[in-house]
Short mmCIF file of C-alpha atoms in Angstrom, two decimals:
data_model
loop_
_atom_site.label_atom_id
_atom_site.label_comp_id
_atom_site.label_asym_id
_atom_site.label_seq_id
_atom_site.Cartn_x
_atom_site.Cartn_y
_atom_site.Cartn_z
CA UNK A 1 219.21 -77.50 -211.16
CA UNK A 2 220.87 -80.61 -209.77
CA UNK A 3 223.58 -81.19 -207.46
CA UNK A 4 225.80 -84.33 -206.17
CA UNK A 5 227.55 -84.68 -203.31
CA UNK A 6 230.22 -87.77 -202.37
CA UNK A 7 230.88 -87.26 -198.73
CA UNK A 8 234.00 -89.39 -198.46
CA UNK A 9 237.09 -88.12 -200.95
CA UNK A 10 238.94 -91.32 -200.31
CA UNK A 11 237.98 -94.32 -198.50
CA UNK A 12 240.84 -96.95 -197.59
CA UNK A 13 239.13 -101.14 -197.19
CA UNK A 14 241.48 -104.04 -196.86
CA UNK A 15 240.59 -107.01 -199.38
CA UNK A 16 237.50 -109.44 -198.84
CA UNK A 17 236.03 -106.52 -196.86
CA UNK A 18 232.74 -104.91 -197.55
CA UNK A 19 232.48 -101.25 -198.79
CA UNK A 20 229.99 -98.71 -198.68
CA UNK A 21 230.19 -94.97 -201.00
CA UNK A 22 228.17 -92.78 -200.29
CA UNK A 23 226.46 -90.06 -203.33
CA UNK A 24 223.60 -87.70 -202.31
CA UNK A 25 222.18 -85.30 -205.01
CA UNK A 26 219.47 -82.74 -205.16
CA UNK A 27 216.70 -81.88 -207.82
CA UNK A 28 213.33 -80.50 -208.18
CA UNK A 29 212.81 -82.87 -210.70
CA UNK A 30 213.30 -86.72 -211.32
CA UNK A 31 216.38 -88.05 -212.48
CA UNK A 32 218.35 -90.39 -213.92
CA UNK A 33 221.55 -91.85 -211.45
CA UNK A 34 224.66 -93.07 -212.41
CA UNK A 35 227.90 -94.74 -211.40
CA UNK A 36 231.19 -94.35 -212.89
CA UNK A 37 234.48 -96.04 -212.17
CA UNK A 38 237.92 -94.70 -213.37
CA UNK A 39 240.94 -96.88 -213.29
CA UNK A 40 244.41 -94.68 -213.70
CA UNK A 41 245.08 -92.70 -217.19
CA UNK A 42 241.61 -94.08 -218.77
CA UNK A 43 238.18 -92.81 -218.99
CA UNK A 44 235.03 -93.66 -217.14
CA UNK A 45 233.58 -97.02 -217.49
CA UNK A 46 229.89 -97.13 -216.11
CA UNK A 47 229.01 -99.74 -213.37
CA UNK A 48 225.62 -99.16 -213.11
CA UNK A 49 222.50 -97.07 -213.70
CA UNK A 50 219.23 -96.64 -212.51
CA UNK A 51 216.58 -95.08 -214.61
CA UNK A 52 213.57 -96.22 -213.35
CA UNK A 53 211.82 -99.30 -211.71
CA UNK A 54 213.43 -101.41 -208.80
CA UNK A 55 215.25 -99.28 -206.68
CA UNK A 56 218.12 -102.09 -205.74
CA UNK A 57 220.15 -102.08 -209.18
CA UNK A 58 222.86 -104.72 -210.00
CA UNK A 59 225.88 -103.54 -211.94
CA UNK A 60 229.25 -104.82 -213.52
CA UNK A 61 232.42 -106.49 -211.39
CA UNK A 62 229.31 -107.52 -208.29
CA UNK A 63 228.46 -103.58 -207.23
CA UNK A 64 225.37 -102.81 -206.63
CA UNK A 65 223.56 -99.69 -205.63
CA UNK A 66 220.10 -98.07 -203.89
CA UNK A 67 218.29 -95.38 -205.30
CA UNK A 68 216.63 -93.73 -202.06
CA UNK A 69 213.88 -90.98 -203.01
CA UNK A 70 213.18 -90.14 -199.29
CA UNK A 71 216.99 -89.83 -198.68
CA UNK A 72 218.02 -88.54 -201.84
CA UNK A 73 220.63 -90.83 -202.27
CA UNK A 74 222.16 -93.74 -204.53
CA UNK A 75 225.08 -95.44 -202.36
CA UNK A 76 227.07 -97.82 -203.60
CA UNK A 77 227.95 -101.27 -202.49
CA UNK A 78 230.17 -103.91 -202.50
CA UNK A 79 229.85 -107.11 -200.40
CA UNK A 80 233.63 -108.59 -200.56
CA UNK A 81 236.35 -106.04 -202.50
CA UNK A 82 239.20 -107.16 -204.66
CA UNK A 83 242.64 -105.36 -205.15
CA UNK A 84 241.60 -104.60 -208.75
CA UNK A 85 238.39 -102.47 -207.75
CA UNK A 86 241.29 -99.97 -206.55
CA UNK A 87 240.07 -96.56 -208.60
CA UNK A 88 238.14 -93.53 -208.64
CA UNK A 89 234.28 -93.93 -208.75
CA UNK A 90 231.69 -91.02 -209.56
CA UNK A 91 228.09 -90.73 -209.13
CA UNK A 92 226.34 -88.77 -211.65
CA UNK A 93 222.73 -87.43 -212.02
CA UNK A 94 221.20 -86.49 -215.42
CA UNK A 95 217.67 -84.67 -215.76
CA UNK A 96 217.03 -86.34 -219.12
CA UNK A 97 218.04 -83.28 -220.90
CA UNK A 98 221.97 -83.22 -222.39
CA UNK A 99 223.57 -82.37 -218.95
CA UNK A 100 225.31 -85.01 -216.82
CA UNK A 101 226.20 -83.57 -212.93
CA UNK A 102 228.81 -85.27 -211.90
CA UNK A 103 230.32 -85.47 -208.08
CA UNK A 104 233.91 -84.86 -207.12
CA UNK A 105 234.82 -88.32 -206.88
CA UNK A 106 235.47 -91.16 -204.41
CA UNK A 107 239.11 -92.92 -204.00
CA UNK A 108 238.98 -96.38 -203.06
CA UNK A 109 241.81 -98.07 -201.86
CA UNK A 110 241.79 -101.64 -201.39
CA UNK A 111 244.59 -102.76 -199.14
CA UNK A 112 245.96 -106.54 -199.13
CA UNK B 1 231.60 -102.21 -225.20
CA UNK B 2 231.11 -98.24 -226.16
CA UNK B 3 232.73 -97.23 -229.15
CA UNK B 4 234.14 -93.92 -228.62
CA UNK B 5 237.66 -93.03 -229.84
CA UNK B 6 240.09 -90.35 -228.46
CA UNK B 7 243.66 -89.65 -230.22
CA UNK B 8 246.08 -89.25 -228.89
CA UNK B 9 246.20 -90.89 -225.79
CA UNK B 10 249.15 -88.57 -224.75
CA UNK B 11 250.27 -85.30 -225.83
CA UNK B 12 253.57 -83.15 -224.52
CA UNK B 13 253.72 -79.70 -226.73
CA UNK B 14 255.48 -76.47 -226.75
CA UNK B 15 253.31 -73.41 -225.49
CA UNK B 16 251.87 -71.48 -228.56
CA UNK B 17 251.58 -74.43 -230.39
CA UNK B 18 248.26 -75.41 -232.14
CA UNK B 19 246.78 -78.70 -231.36
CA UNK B 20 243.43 -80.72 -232.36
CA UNK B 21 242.97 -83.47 -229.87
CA UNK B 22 240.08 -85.83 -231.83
CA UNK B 23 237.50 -87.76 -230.79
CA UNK B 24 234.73 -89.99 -232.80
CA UNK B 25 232.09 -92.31 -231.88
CA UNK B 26 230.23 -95.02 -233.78
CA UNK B 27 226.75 -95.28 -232.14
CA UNK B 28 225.05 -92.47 -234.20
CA UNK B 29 224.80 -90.57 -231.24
CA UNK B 30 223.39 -86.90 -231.04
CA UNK B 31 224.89 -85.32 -227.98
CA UNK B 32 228.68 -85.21 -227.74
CA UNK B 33 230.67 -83.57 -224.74
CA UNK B 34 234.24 -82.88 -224.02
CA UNK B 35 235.22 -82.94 -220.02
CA UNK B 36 238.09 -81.40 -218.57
CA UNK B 37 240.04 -83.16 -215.58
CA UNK B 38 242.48 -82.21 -213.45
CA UNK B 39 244.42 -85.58 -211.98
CA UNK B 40 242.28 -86.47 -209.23
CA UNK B 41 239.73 -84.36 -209.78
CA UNK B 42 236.34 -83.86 -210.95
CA UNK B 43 234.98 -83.62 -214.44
CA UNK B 44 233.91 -80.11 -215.80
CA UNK B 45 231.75 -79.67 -218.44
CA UNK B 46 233.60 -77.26 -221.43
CA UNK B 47 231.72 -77.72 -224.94
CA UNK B 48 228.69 -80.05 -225.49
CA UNK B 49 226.87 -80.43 -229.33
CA UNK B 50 223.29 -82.04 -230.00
CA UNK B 51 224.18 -82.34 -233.02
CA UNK B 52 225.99 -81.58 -236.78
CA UNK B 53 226.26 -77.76 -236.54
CA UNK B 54 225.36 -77.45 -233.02
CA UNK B 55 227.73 -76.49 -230.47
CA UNK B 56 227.22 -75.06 -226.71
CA UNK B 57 230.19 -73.82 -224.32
CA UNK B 58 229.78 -75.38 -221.38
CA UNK B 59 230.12 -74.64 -217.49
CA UNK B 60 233.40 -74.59 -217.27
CA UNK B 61 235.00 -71.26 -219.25
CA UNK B 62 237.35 -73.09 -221.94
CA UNK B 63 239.84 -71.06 -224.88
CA UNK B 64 239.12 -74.29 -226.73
CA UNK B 65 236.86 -74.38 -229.60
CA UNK B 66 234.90 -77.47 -230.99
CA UNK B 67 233.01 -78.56 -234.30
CA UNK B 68 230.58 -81.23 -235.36
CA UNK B 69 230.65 -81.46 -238.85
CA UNK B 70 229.62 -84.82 -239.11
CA UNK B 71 227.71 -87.18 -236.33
CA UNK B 72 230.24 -89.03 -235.45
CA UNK B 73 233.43 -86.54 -235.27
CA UNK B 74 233.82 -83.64 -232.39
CA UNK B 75 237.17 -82.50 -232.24
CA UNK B 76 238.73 -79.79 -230.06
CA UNK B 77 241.02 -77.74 -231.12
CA UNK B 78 243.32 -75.29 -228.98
CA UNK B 79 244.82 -72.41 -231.51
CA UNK B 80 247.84 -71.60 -228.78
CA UNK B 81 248.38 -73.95 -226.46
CA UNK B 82 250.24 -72.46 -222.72
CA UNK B 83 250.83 -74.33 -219.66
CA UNK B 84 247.90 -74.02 -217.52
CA UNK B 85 245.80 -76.23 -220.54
CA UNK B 86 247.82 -79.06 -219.21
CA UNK B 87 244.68 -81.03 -217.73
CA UNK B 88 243.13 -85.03 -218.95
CA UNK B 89 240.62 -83.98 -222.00
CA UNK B 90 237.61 -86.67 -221.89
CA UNK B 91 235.06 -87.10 -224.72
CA UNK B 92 231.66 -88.46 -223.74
CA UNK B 93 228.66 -88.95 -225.98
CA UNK B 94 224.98 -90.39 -225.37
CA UNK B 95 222.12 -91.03 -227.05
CA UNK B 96 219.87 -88.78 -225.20
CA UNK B 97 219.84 -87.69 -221.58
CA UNK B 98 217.78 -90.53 -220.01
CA UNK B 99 220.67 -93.04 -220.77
CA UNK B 100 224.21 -93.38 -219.53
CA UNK B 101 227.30 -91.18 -221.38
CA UNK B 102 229.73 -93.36 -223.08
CA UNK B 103 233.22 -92.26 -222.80
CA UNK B 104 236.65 -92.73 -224.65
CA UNK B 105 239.56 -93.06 -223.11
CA UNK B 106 240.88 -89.95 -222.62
CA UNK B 107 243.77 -87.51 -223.92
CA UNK B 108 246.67 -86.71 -221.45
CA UNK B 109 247.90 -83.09 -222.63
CA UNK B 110 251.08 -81.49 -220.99
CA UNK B 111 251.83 -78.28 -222.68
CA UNK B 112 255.62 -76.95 -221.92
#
């Protein structure tokens, strides 16, 4: 079975900062990681994915994330934030079978 | 740009009522899912389908039922509809487990 794990539930950065969320998971077997952001009243949108390959992946709106095997995890990054990246993001793992895990979420509030 | 479509966007009903909240994609997906999410929280897993006449409760227990009929349609239906059903009702679909979900935009259901 898989697991994920987002360690901060809300993380507050003021505008042109960097940001870092975090998303550990667990498995006995490979998988497949996603990241998911949610803007108010909508569904997810995905940012970026990693399936296999180079473990720095670039994704939509300039995040990018690091798939670590040693430290089972697949942070996510930004290098300057904006107002508008204000939303919930979710890390997801998927076994390649039909299940998606999904974590409880990250808040990210970008203050002016 | 996915093409997954959830109607309506936002639902208020009377408890007992019977409601179908719809959802169709255009990708010629297999697997379909409908989420359940509280505001601000995370996404649980109630019905999944691999395909037309295949359908799976999922983790979360749900007194929703679901169909698949055709590829492209999964609605959920709720036969009497009470207050604590009032949740954010996302549809997801994917081609297969080793790629990202694609989700729709979500139904907003208050039940009075």
């Amino acid at each position: 079975a898989q697991s994920v794990t987002q360690l901060d539930s809300q993380v507050p950065v003021f505008e042109e900062a960097p940001v870092e969320l975090r998303c550990n998971y667990s498995s006995s077997v490979s998988v497949y990681l996603f990241w998911y952001v949610q803007y108010p009243n909508q569904g997810l949108q995905l940012l970026l994915k990693y399936l296999s390959g180079s473990t720095l992946v670039k994704g939509i709106n300039g995040f990018e994330a690091e798939f670590n095997k040693s430290q089972t995890s697949f942070h996510l990054r930004k290098p300057s934030v904006h107002i508008s990246d204000t939303a919930e993001y979710f890390c997801a793992v998927s076994a390649g079978t039909y299940k998606y895990i999904f974590g409880t979420g990250t808040r990210l509030k970008v203050l002016a | 740009e996915a093409d997954i479509y959830q109607t309506p966007r936002y639902l208020v009903i009377g408890t007992g009522k019977k409601i179908t909240l719809e959802c169709s994609q255009t990708m010629g997906h297999d697997k379909m899912y409908w989420y359940q999410q509280d505001p601000g929280m995370e996404l649980h897993l109630i019905h999944y389908s691999y395909g037309v006449n295949s359908t799976e409760k999922g983790d979360l227990s749900s007194e929703s039922t679901v169909s698949r009929i055709r590829t492209e349609h999964f609605p959920l239906t709720l036969e009497s509809a009470r207050p604590s059903h009032t949740s954010q009702y996302l549809c997801a679909s994917s081609e297969q487990g080793r790629t990202e979900a694609f989700f729709g935009q979500g139904t907003r259901l208050t039940v009075v």
